[in-house]
PDB file of C-alpha atoms in Angstrom:
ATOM      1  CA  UNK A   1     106.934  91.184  98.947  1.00  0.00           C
ATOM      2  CA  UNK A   2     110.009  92.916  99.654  1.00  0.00           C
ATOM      3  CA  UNK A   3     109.940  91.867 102.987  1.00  0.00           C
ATOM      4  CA  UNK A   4     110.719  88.226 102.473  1.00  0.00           C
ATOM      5  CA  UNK A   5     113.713  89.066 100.294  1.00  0.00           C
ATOM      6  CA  UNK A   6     115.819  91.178 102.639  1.00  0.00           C
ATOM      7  CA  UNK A   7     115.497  90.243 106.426  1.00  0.00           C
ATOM      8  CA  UNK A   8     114.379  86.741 108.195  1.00  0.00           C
ATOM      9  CA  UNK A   9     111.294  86.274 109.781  1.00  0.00           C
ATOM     10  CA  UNK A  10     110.875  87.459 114.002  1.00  0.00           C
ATOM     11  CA  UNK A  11     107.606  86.850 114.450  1.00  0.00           C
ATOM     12  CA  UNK A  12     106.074  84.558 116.814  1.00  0.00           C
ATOM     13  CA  UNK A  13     109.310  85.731 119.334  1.00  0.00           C
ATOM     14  CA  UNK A  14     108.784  87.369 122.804  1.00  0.00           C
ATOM     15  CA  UNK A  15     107.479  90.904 122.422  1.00  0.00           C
ATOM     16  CA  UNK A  16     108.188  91.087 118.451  1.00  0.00           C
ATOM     17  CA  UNK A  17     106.116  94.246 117.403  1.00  0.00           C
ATOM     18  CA  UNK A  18     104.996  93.593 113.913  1.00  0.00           C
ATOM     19  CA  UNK A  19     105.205  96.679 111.397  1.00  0.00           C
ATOM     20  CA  UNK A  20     103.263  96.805 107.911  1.00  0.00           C
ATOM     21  CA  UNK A  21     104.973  99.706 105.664  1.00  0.00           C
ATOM     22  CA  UNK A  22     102.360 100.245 102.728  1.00  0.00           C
ATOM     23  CA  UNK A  23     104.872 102.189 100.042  1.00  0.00           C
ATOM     24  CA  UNK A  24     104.972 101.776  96.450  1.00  0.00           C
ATOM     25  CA  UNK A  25     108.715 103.304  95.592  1.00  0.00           C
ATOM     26  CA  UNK A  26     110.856 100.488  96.517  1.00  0.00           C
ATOM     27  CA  UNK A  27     113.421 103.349  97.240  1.00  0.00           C
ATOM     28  CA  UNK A  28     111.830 104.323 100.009  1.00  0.00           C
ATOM     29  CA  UNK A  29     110.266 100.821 101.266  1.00  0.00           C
ATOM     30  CA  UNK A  30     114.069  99.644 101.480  1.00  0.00           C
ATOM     31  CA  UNK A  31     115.272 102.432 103.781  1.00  0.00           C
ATOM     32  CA  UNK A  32     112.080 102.112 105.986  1.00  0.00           C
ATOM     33  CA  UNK A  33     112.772  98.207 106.272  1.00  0.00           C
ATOM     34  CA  UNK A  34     116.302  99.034 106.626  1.00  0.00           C
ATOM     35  CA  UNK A  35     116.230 101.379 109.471  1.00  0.00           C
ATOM     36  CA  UNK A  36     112.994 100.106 111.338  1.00  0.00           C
ATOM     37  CA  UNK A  37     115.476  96.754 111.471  1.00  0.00           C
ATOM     38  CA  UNK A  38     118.049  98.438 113.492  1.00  0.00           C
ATOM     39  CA  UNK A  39     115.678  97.728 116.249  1.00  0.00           C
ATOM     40  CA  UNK A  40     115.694  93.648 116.939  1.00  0.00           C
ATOM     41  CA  UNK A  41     112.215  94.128 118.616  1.00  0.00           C
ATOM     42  CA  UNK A  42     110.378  94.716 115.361  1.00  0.00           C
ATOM     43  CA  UNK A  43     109.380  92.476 112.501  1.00  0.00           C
ATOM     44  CA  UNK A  44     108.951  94.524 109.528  1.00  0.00           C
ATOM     45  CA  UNK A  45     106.586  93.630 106.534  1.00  0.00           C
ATOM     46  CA  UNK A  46     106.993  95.958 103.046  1.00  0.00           C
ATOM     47  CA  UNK A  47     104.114  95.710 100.838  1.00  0.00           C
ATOM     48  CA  UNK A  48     103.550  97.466  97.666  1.00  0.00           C
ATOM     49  CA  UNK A  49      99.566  98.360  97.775  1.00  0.00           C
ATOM     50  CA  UNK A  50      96.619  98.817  99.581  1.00  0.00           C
ATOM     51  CA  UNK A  51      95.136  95.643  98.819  1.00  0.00           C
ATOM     52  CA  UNK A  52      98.432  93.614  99.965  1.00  0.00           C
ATOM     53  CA  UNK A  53      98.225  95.324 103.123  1.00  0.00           C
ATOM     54  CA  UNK A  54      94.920  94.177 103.488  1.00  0.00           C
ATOM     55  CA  UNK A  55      95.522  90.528 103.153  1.00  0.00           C
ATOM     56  CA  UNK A  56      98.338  90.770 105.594  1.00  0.00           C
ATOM     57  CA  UNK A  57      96.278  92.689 107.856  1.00  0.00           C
ATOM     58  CA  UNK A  58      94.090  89.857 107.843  1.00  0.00           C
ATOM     59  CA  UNK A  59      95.635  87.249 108.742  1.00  0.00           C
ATOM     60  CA  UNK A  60      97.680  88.454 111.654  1.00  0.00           C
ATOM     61  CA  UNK A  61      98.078  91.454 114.411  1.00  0.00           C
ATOM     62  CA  UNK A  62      99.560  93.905 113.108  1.00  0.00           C
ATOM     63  CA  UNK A  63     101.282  96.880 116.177  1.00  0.00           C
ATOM     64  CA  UNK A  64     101.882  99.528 113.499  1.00  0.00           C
ATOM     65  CA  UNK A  65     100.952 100.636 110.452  1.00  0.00           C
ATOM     66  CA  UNK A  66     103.009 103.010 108.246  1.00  0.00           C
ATOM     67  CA  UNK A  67     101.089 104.127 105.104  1.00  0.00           C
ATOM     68  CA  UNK A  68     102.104 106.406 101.854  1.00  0.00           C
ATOM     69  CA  UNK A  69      99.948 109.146 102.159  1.00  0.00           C
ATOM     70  CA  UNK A  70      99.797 109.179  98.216  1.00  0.00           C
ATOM     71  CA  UNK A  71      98.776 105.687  98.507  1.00  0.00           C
TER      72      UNK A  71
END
């Protein structure tokens, strides 16, 4: 996930917001995680496809979901 490369977890602070960006150009999923992480109240998870964001979806509460329409 590119998530896990580029910024450190925030989850499980105070009023951390957790994002899941479903994109497939890594382009793109970069400058999301890039500029959603301007803003220290978010923790930002980048996955790749559909199913992905399913599994994290799963497994924890997810504020905001931000999903290639192409997907």
């Amino acid at each position: 996930m590119l998530e896990d490369q580029i910024q450190p977890s925030r989850e499980g602070q105070p009023d951390v917001k957790t994002i899941l960006v479903v994109e497939d150009d890594e382009d793109i999923g970069e400058a999301l995680l890039f500029a959603l992480n301007e803003e220290p109240s978010y923790h930002v998870i980048v996955v790749a496809t559909g199913n992905e964001a399913l599994q994290i979806a799963r497994g924890r509460k997810i504020n905001l979901f931000i999903v290639d329409y192409y997907l």
